[in-house]
Amino acid sequence: MAMATRVKQEPVSPTSSSSRELCSPPPALNSSITTSDYEQRILLLLQGSTKPISDKEIQNEIPNLSPQERAEAINSLLKQGSLEIFKQGDKLVYKYKEPSSSSNIKGADNEEKIVYSIIEKAGNKGIWIRDLRYESNLIVVTLQKILKNLENKKIIKAVKSVSASKKKVYMLYSLEPDSSVTGGAWYNDQDFESEFVDVLNQQCFRFLHQKKEAVKNCKDGPIAAQNMASASSKDVWKYISELGISKVQLSVQDMETILNTLVYDGKAERTVLADGNHMYRAIESLLPPPGIVRTPCGVCPVFNQCSDIGSINPKKCVYMTEWLE
C-alpha cells in the first residue's frame, strides 16, 4: 500500500484524477439537498473511517453527489480546517482533522492562537516562558503581552513550580497542575508538610498493626493469618479517607508512597500478588533499621524530586539540618 503524504491544501478541482475514473455520469441531483448537507455527510464519512478515503470512495458512498459539488464541499471543509488532504500514489485522499481549541478563542489574532496552541500541547505540566518564546518565535515584549491578555481572560494561568521558586509554568485555566509541578499532597504553597506526612505515616502503621493484632488468635494456620493481616493500598486509602485527617484529596498512589516509607523503615513488608498489586503487612523488625532510613531522606516522600538545583535540595533541607544537629 502506497504511503500517504501530506500535500499543500489548494482548492480541489472537480476534474481531479479520481473524478476522471468514473465510468458513467452521476445520476440526477436532488435539488433539495444543499452543499452544507453534503459537507456534513462527507464529515460523517471521514469521522467513521480509520484511514484516509479517496474521491472514488466518497462517490460510492454518496452517489448523487456530482464532481462539481464534491469539489465545492471539500474545498469548504478545507477552509474550515475540518479535514486534511494527502497524496497517496497518484490520487488524493482525505482525513478528518480534529478541530483546534484555539479557533474558539473570540477576538484572538494569529499570534495569540499560536501561543494558545503551544500551551495547550504542554498539558497539565505546563510550559516555561523560555520554551514558549523558543517555540512561538515571538519577542519577549509581545509574548508577555499575549500571556497577560490570555490570563486576564482566564484562558490560561501561571503556576509556580516546586522545582524552582522563581519559575512559573503556563497551562490552560481549566487544568489541574500535575503533581510534579505542585509537589502533590505533600506541599502547601511550595512548603513541604513534614508534620502532615508524619501523621499519615503513624495512621497507616496503626491500621496495619490493628489488622495484625486482630488475627493473633487465628486458628486457620499461619498463611491464612498472614493473608488476613495484609491490606492493599486501596484499603489503607479508604481508612485514611474515613478518618478525615487530610484537607487535601489523597490518591491511592499517595498512600503507596507513605506505605513504602513504612517498608523502608522496617515497620511493614510488601508482597506482590499475581495481578501485580501490592499488599502490606505490619511486622516486628528483628534488626534495627539501616542508617539510610533513619535519615530524613529515608522517609522523604519527595526523595525522587530532590536534586542539586531547585527548591528541593539537600543544602536547603531544614529536616536534614535538624537531623545533623
Short mmCIF file of N, CA, C and O in Angstrom, two decimals, residues 145-243:
data_model
loop_
_atom_site.label_atom_id
_atom_site.label_comp_id
_atom_site.label_asym_id
_atom_site.label_seq_id
_atom_site.Cartn_x
_atom_site.Cartn_y
_atom_site.Cartn_z
N LYS A 145 2.87 40.31 26.60
CA LYS A 145 1.60 41.00 26.40
C LYS A 145 0.49 40.00 26.09
O LYS A 145 -0.63 40.09 26.62
N ILE A 146 0.80 38.99 25.26
CA ILE A 146 -0.19 37.96 24.91
C ILE A 146 -0.54 37.13 26.14
O ILE A 146 -1.71 36.83 26.40
N LEU A 147 0.48 36.74 26.92
CA LEU A 147 0.24 35.93 28.12
C LEU A 147 -0.63 36.68 29.13
O LEU A 147 -1.54 36.09 29.72
N LYS A 148 -0.35 37.96 29.31
CA LYS A 148 -1.14 38.76 30.24
C LYS A 148 -2.59 38.87 29.77
O LYS A 148 -3.53 38.77 30.57
N ASN A 149 -2.77 39.03 28.46
CA ASN A 149 -4.12 39.13 27.89
C ASN A 149 -4.90 37.83 28.08
O ASN A 149 -6.07 37.84 28.48
N LEU A 150 -4.24 36.70 27.82
CA LEU A 150 -4.90 35.40 27.98
C LEU A 150 -5.18 35.10 29.45
O LEU A 150 -6.19 34.46 29.78
N GLU A 151 -4.30 35.55 30.34
CA GLU A 151 -4.54 35.37 31.78
C GLU A 151 -5.73 36.19 32.25
O GLU A 151 -6.56 35.72 33.05
N ASN A 152 -5.83 37.42 31.77
CA ASN A 152 -6.95 38.29 32.16
C ASN A 152 -8.29 37.72 31.69
O ASN A 152 -9.32 37.91 32.34
N LYS A 153 -8.26 37.02 30.56
CA LYS A 153 -9.48 36.40 30.03
C LYS A 153 -9.76 35.05 30.68
O LYS A 153 -10.74 34.39 30.34
N LYS A 154 -8.86 34.63 31.60
CA LYS A 154 -8.96 33.33 32.28
C LYS A 154 -8.99 32.18 31.29
O LYS A 154 -9.73 31.21 31.45
N ILE A 155 -8.14 32.31 30.28
CA ILE A 155 -7.97 31.24 29.30
C ILE A 155 -6.77 30.37 29.71
O ILE A 155 -6.79 29.16 29.53
N ILE A 156 -5.73 31.01 30.26
CA ILE A 156 -4.57 30.31 30.76
C ILE A 156 -4.28 30.79 32.18
O ILE A 156 -4.88 31.77 32.64
N LYS A 157 -3.36 30.11 32.86
CA LYS A 157 -2.95 30.53 34.19
C LYS A 157 -1.47 30.21 34.40
O LYS A 157 -0.92 29.32 33.76
N ALA A 158 -0.84 30.97 35.28
CA ALA A 158 0.56 30.75 35.63
C ALA A 158 0.61 30.02 36.97
O ALA A 158 -0.08 30.38 37.91
N VAL A 159 1.43 28.97 37.04
CA VAL A 159 1.55 28.15 38.25
C VAL A 159 3.01 28.09 38.66
O VAL A 159 3.88 27.83 37.83
N LYS A 160 3.28 28.34 39.95
CA LYS A 160 4.65 28.24 40.46
C LYS A 160 5.05 26.78 40.56
O LYS A 160 4.27 25.94 41.02
N SER A 161 6.28 26.50 40.17
CA SER A 161 6.79 25.13 40.21
C SER A 161 7.64 24.92 41.45
O SER A 161 8.42 25.79 41.84
N VAL A 162 7.49 23.74 42.08
CA VAL A 162 8.28 23.44 43.28
C VAL A 162 9.75 23.19 42.93
O VAL A 162 10.61 23.22 43.80
N SER A 163 10.03 22.92 41.66
CA SER A 163 11.41 22.65 41.26
C SER A 163 12.27 23.91 41.26
O SER A 163 13.49 23.83 41.32
N ALA A 164 11.63 25.08 41.17
CA ALA A 164 12.36 26.35 41.22
C ALA A 164 11.41 27.42 41.73
O ALA A 164 10.33 27.61 41.17
N SER A 165 11.80 28.11 42.79
CA SER A 165 10.89 29.05 43.45
C SER A 165 10.46 30.21 42.56
O SER A 165 9.37 30.75 42.71
N LYS A 166 11.34 30.61 41.64
CA LYS A 166 11.02 31.77 40.79
C LYS A 166 10.53 31.34 39.41
O LYS A 166 10.33 32.18 38.54
N LYS A 167 10.34 30.07 39.20
CA LYS A 167 9.94 29.56 37.89
C LYS A 167 8.43 29.37 37.84
O LYS A 167 7.84 28.73 38.71
N LYS A 168 7.80 29.94 36.81
CA LYS A 168 6.37 29.77 36.59
C LYS A 168 6.16 29.05 35.27
O LYS A 168 6.87 29.29 34.30
N VAL A 169 5.18 28.17 35.26
CA VAL A 169 4.81 27.49 34.02
C VAL A 169 3.37 27.88 33.68
O VAL A 169 2.56 28.15 34.57
N TYR A 170 3.08 27.89 32.39
CA TYR A 170 1.76 28.28 31.92
C TYR A 170 1.00 27.06 31.40
O TYR A 170 1.57 26.20 30.73
N MET A 171 -0.28 27.00 31.74
CA MET A 171 -1.16 25.92 31.28
C MET A 171 -2.57 26.46 31.12
O MET A 171 -2.86 27.60 31.53
N LEU A 172 -3.45 25.66 30.53
CA LEU A 172 -4.84 26.09 30.35
C LEU A 172 -5.49 26.30 31.72
O LEU A 172 -5.22 25.58 32.68
N TYR A 173 -6.38 27.27 31.78
CA TYR A 173 -7.00 27.67 33.04
C TYR A 173 -7.79 26.54 33.69
O TYR A 173 -7.86 26.44 34.91
N SER A 174 -8.36 25.67 32.88
CA SER A 174 -9.25 24.62 33.40
C SER A 174 -8.49 23.39 33.90
O SER A 174 -9.10 22.49 34.50
N LEU A 175 -7.17 23.33 33.70
CA LEU A 175 -6.41 22.14 34.05
C LEU A 175 -5.95 22.16 35.50
O LEU A 175 -5.66 23.21 36.06
N GLU A 176 -5.86 20.97 36.08
CA GLU A 176 -5.30 20.80 37.42
C GLU A 176 -3.82 20.49 37.26
O GLU A 176 -3.45 19.54 36.59
N PRO A 177 -2.92 21.29 37.86
CA PRO A 177 -1.48 21.07 37.66
C PRO A 177 -1.03 19.68 38.07
O PRO A 177 -1.55 19.09 39.02
N ASP A 178 -0.07 19.15 37.34
CA ASP A 178 0.50 17.84 37.65
C ASP A 178 1.24 17.90 38.99
O ASP A 178 1.74 18.96 39.39
N SER A 179 1.33 16.77 39.68
CA SER A 179 1.98 16.73 40.99
C SER A 179 3.46 17.06 40.89
O SER A 179 4.07 17.52 41.86
N SER A 180 4.08 16.85 39.71
CA SER A 180 5.48 17.20 39.53
C SER A 180 5.69 18.71 39.55
O SER A 180 6.80 19.19 39.79
N VAL A 181 4.62 19.46 39.31
CA VAL A 181 4.69 20.93 39.33
C VAL A 181 4.42 21.46 40.74
O VAL A 181 5.13 22.31 41.25
N THR A 182 3.37 20.95 41.37
CA THR A 182 2.95 21.46 42.68
C THR A 182 3.57 20.72 43.86
O THR A 182 3.51 21.19 44.99
N GLY A 183 4.14 19.53 43.59
CA GLY A 183 4.66 18.72 44.69
C GLY A 183 3.62 17.77 45.24
O GLY A 183 3.90 16.99 46.15
N GLY A 184 2.41 17.84 44.73
CA GLY A 184 1.35 16.94 45.15
C GLY A 184 0.81 17.26 46.53
O GLY A 184 0.87 18.40 47.00
N ALA A 185 0.33 16.24 47.20
CA ALA A 185 -0.32 16.43 48.50
C ALA A 185 0.66 16.81 49.60
O ALA A 185 0.26 17.29 50.66
N TRP A 186 1.97 16.61 49.34
CA TRP A 186 2.96 16.83 50.40
C TRP A 186 3.43 18.28 50.46
O TRP A 186 4.26 18.61 51.30
N TYR A 187 2.92 19.12 49.57
CA TYR A 187 3.34 20.52 49.55
C TYR A 187 2.15 21.45 49.69
O TYR A 187 1.06 21.18 49.18
N ASN A 188 2.38 22.56 50.37
CA ASN A 188 1.39 23.61 50.50
C ASN A 188 2.08 24.94 50.23
O ASN A 188 2.91 25.38 51.03
N ASP A 189 1.75 25.54 49.08
CA ASP A 189 2.38 26.80 48.68
C ASP A 189 3.91 26.67 48.69
O ASP A 189 4.63 27.50 49.24
N GLN A 190 4.38 25.58 48.08
CA GLN A 190 5.81 25.28 47.91
C GLN A 190 6.53 24.92 49.21
O GLN A 190 7.75 24.76 49.21
N ASP A 191 5.81 24.74 50.30
CA ASP A 191 6.42 24.33 51.57
C ASP A 191 6.09 22.87 51.84
O ASP A 191 4.93 22.45 51.77
N PHE A 192 7.12 22.08 52.16
CA PHE A 192 6.93 20.66 52.43
C PHE A 192 6.24 20.47 53.78
O PHE A 192 6.70 20.97 54.81
N GLU A 193 5.13 19.72 53.79
CA GLU A 193 4.33 19.49 55.00
C GLU A 193 4.85 18.25 55.74
O GLU A 193 4.28 17.16 55.65
N SER A 194 5.92 18.42 56.50
CA SER A 194 6.54 17.28 57.19
C SER A 194 5.63 16.71 58.27
O SER A 194 5.55 15.49 58.46
N GLU A 195 4.94 17.57 59.00
CA GLU A 195 4.05 17.10 60.08
C GLU A 195 2.90 16.28 59.51
O GLU A 195 2.50 15.27 60.09
N PHE A 196 2.36 16.73 58.39
CA PHE A 196 1.27 16.00 57.74
C PHE A 196 1.73 14.62 57.32
O PHE A 196 1.02 13.62 57.50
N VAL A 197 2.95 14.53 56.77
CA VAL A 197 3.50 13.24 56.35
C VAL A 197 3.70 12.33 57.55
O VAL A 197 3.39 11.12 57.50
N ASP A 198 4.17 12.88 58.66
CA ASP A 198 4.38 12.08 59.88
C ASP A 198 3.06 11.52 60.41
O ASP A 198 2.99 10.36 60.84
N VAL A 199 2.01 12.34 60.40
CA VAL A 199 0.70 11.90 60.88
C VAL A 199 0.18 10.76 60.00
O VAL A 199 -0.33 9.74 60.51
N LEU A 200 0.29 10.91 58.69
CA LEU A 200 -0.16 9.86 57.78
C LEU A 200 0.65 8.58 57.99
O LEU A 200 0.10 7.47 57.98
N ASN A 201 1.94 8.73 58.20
CA ASN A 201 2.80 7.58 58.44
C ASN A 201 2.34 6.82 59.67
O ASN A 201 2.22 5.58 59.66
N GLN A 202 2.05 7.54 60.75
CA GLN A 202 1.61 6.91 62.00
C GLN A 202 0.25 6.23 61.84
O GLN A 202 0.05 5.12 62.34
N GLN A 203 -0.68 6.89 61.14
CA GLN A 203 -2.02 6.32 60.99
C GLN A 203 -2.02 5.09 60.08
O GLN A 203 -2.77 4.14 60.33
N CYS A 204 -1.19 5.11 59.06
CA CYS A 204 -1.10 3.94 58.18
C CYS A 204 -0.53 2.74 58.94
O CYS A 204 -1.03 1.61 58.82
N PHE A 205 0.49 3.00 59.76
CA PHE A 205 1.07 1.91 60.56
C PHE A 205 0.06 1.41 61.60
O PHE A 205 -0.03 0.20 61.85
N ARG A 206 -0.69 2.33 62.18
CA ARG A 206 -1.70 1.95 63.17
C ARG A 206 -2.74 1.01 62.54
O ARG A 206 -3.14 0.02 63.15
N PHE A 207 -3.17 1.33 61.31
CA PHE A 207 -4.16 0.49 60.63
C PHE A 207 -3.61 -0.92 60.38
O PHE A 207 -4.29 -1.92 60.65
N LEU A 208 -2.36 -1.00 59.91
CA LEU A 208 -1.75 -2.30 59.65
C LEU A 208 -1.52 -3.07 60.95
O LEU A 208 -1.72 -4.30 61.00
N HIS A 209 -1.12 -2.35 62.00
CA HIS A 209 -0.87 -3.01 63.29
C HIS A 209 -2.18 -3.56 63.88
O HIS A 209 -2.19 -4.66 64.46
N GLN A 210 -3.28 -2.83 63.72
CA GLN A 210 -4.57 -3.31 64.22
C GLN A 210 -5.00 -4.58 63.50
O GLN A 210 -5.55 -5.50 64.12
N LYS A 211 -4.76 -4.65 62.22
CA LYS A 211 -5.11 -5.86 61.47
C LYS A 211 -4.26 -7.05 61.92
O LYS A 211 -4.74 -8.19 61.99
N LYS A 212 -3.01 -6.76 62.23
CA LYS A 212 -2.13 -7.83 62.70
C LYS A 212 -2.57 -8.34 64.07
O LYS A 212 -2.59 -9.56 64.32
N GLU A 213 -2.94 -7.42 64.98
CA GLU A 213 -3.38 -7.81 66.32
C GLU A 213 -4.69 -8.59 66.27
O GLU A 213 -4.93 -9.47 67.09
N ALA A 214 -5.54 -8.26 65.29
CA ALA A 214 -6.86 -8.90 65.20
C ALA A 214 -6.78 -10.38 64.83
O ALA A 214 -7.73 -11.13 65.07
N VAL A 215 -5.67 -10.82 64.24
CA VAL A 215 -5.56 -12.22 63.80
C VAL A 215 -4.55 -12.99 64.63
O VAL A 215 -4.09 -14.06 64.21
N LYS A 216 -4.19 -12.46 65.79
CA LYS A 216 -3.22 -13.16 66.64
C LYS A 216 -3.70 -14.54 67.06
O LYS A 216 -2.92 -15.48 67.17
N ASN A 217 -4.98 -14.66 67.32
CA ASN A 217 -5.54 -15.94 67.78
C ASN A 217 -6.19 -16.72 66.65
O ASN A 217 -7.07 -17.55 66.88
N CYS A 218 -5.78 -16.44 65.43
CA CYS A 218 -6.35 -17.14 64.27
C CYS A 218 -5.93 -18.61 64.31
O CYS A 218 -4.76 -18.95 64.49
N LYS A 219 -6.90 -19.51 64.13
CA LYS A 219 -6.66 -20.95 64.20
C LYS A 219 -6.64 -21.61 62.82
O LYS A 219 -6.64 -22.83 62.71
N ASP A 220 -6.64 -20.78 61.77
CA ASP A 220 -6.67 -21.32 60.41
C ASP A 220 -5.29 -21.51 59.81
O ASP A 220 -5.15 -21.83 58.64
N GLY A 221 -4.25 -21.32 60.62
CA GLY A 221 -2.90 -21.54 60.11
C GLY A 221 -2.18 -20.23 59.84
O GLY A 221 -2.79 -19.17 59.70
N PRO A 222 -0.85 -20.30 59.74
CA PRO A 222 -0.05 -19.08 59.55
C PRO A 222 -0.28 -18.37 58.23
O PRO A 222 -0.24 -17.14 58.16
N ILE A 223 -0.52 -19.12 57.16
CA ILE A 223 -0.72 -18.49 55.85
C ILE A 223 -2.02 -17.70 55.83
O ILE A 223 -2.08 -16.56 55.35
N ALA A 224 -3.08 -18.29 56.40
CA ALA A 224 -4.37 -17.59 56.47
C ALA A 224 -4.26 -16.34 57.35
O ALA A 224 -4.81 -15.28 57.02
N ALA A 225 -3.52 -16.47 58.45
CA ALA A 225 -3.34 -15.32 59.35
C ALA A 225 -2.58 -14.21 58.65
O ALA A 225 -2.90 -13.02 58.81
N GLN A 226 -1.58 -14.58 57.88
CA GLN A 226 -0.80 -13.57 57.16
C GLN A 226 -1.65 -12.85 56.13
O GLN A 226 -1.57 -11.63 55.98
N ASN A 227 -2.48 -13.61 55.42
CA ASN A 227 -3.37 -13.00 54.42
C ASN A 227 -4.39 -12.07 55.07
O ASN A 227 -4.69 -11.00 54.53
N MET A 228 -4.91 -12.48 56.23
CA MET A 228 -5.91 -11.65 56.91
C MET A 228 -5.29 -10.39 57.50
O MET A 228 -5.96 -9.37 57.65
N ALA A 229 -4.00 -10.43 57.82
CA ALA A 229 -3.32 -9.27 58.40
C ALA A 229 -2.84 -8.29 57.33
O ALA A 229 -2.42 -7.18 57.66
N SER A 230 -2.91 -8.70 56.07
CA SER A 230 -2.42 -7.85 54.98
C SER A 230 -3.53 -6.93 54.48
O SER A 230 -4.72 -7.23 54.60
N ALA A 231 -3.12 -5.80 53.92
CA ALA A 231 -4.07 -4.83 53.38
C ALA A 231 -3.49 -4.21 52.12
O ALA A 231 -2.27 -4.05 52.00
N SER A 232 -4.37 -3.90 51.20
CA SER A 232 -3.92 -3.24 49.97
C SER A 232 -3.84 -1.73 50.19
O SER A 232 -4.36 -1.20 51.18
N SER A 233 -3.18 -1.05 49.28
CA SER A 233 -3.07 0.41 49.39
C SER A 233 -4.45 1.05 49.29
O SER A 233 -4.70 2.11 49.87
N LYS A 234 -5.37 0.40 48.57
CA LYS A 234 -6.74 0.92 48.46
C LYS A 234 -7.46 0.81 49.80
O LYS A 234 -8.24 1.71 50.17
N ASP A 235 -7.21 -0.28 50.54
CA ASP A 235 -7.82 -0.44 51.86
C ASP A 235 -7.33 0.66 52.82
O ASP A 235 -8.11 1.24 53.57
N VAL A 236 -6.02 0.93 52.75
CA VAL A 236 -5.45 1.97 53.61
C VAL A 236 -5.98 3.34 53.21
O VAL A 236 -6.29 4.17 54.06
N TRP A 237 -6.08 3.56 51.92
CA TRP A 237 -6.61 4.84 51.41
C TRP A 237 -8.03 5.07 51.91
O TRP A 237 -8.38 6.18 52.33
N LYS A 238 -8.85 4.02 51.90
CA LYS A 238 -10.24 4.14 52.38
C LYS A 238 -10.27 4.45 53.87
O LYS A 238 -11.06 5.28 54.33
N TYR A 239 -9.38 3.82 54.63
CA TYR A 239 -9.31 4.06 56.07
C TYR A 239 -8.91 5.51 56.37
O TYR A 239 -9.54 6.18 57.21
N ILE A 240 -7.89 6.00 55.69
CA ILE A 240 -7.43 7.38 55.90
C ILE A 240 -8.50 8.38 55.48
O ILE A 240 -8.72 9.40 56.14
N SER A 241 -9.20 8.08 54.39
CA SER A 241 -10.26 8.98 53.91
C SER A 241 -11.39 9.08 54.92
O SER A 241 -11.94 10.16 55.16
N GLU A 242 -11.75 7.94 55.54
CA GLU A 242 -12.83 7.93 56.53
C GLU A 242 -12.43 8.64 57.82
O GLU A 242 -13.28 9.18 58.53
N LEU A 243 -11.13 8.67 58.13
CA LEU A 243 -10.67 9.38 59.32
C LEU A 243 -10.85 10.89 59.17
O LEU A 243 -11.07 11.60 60.15
#
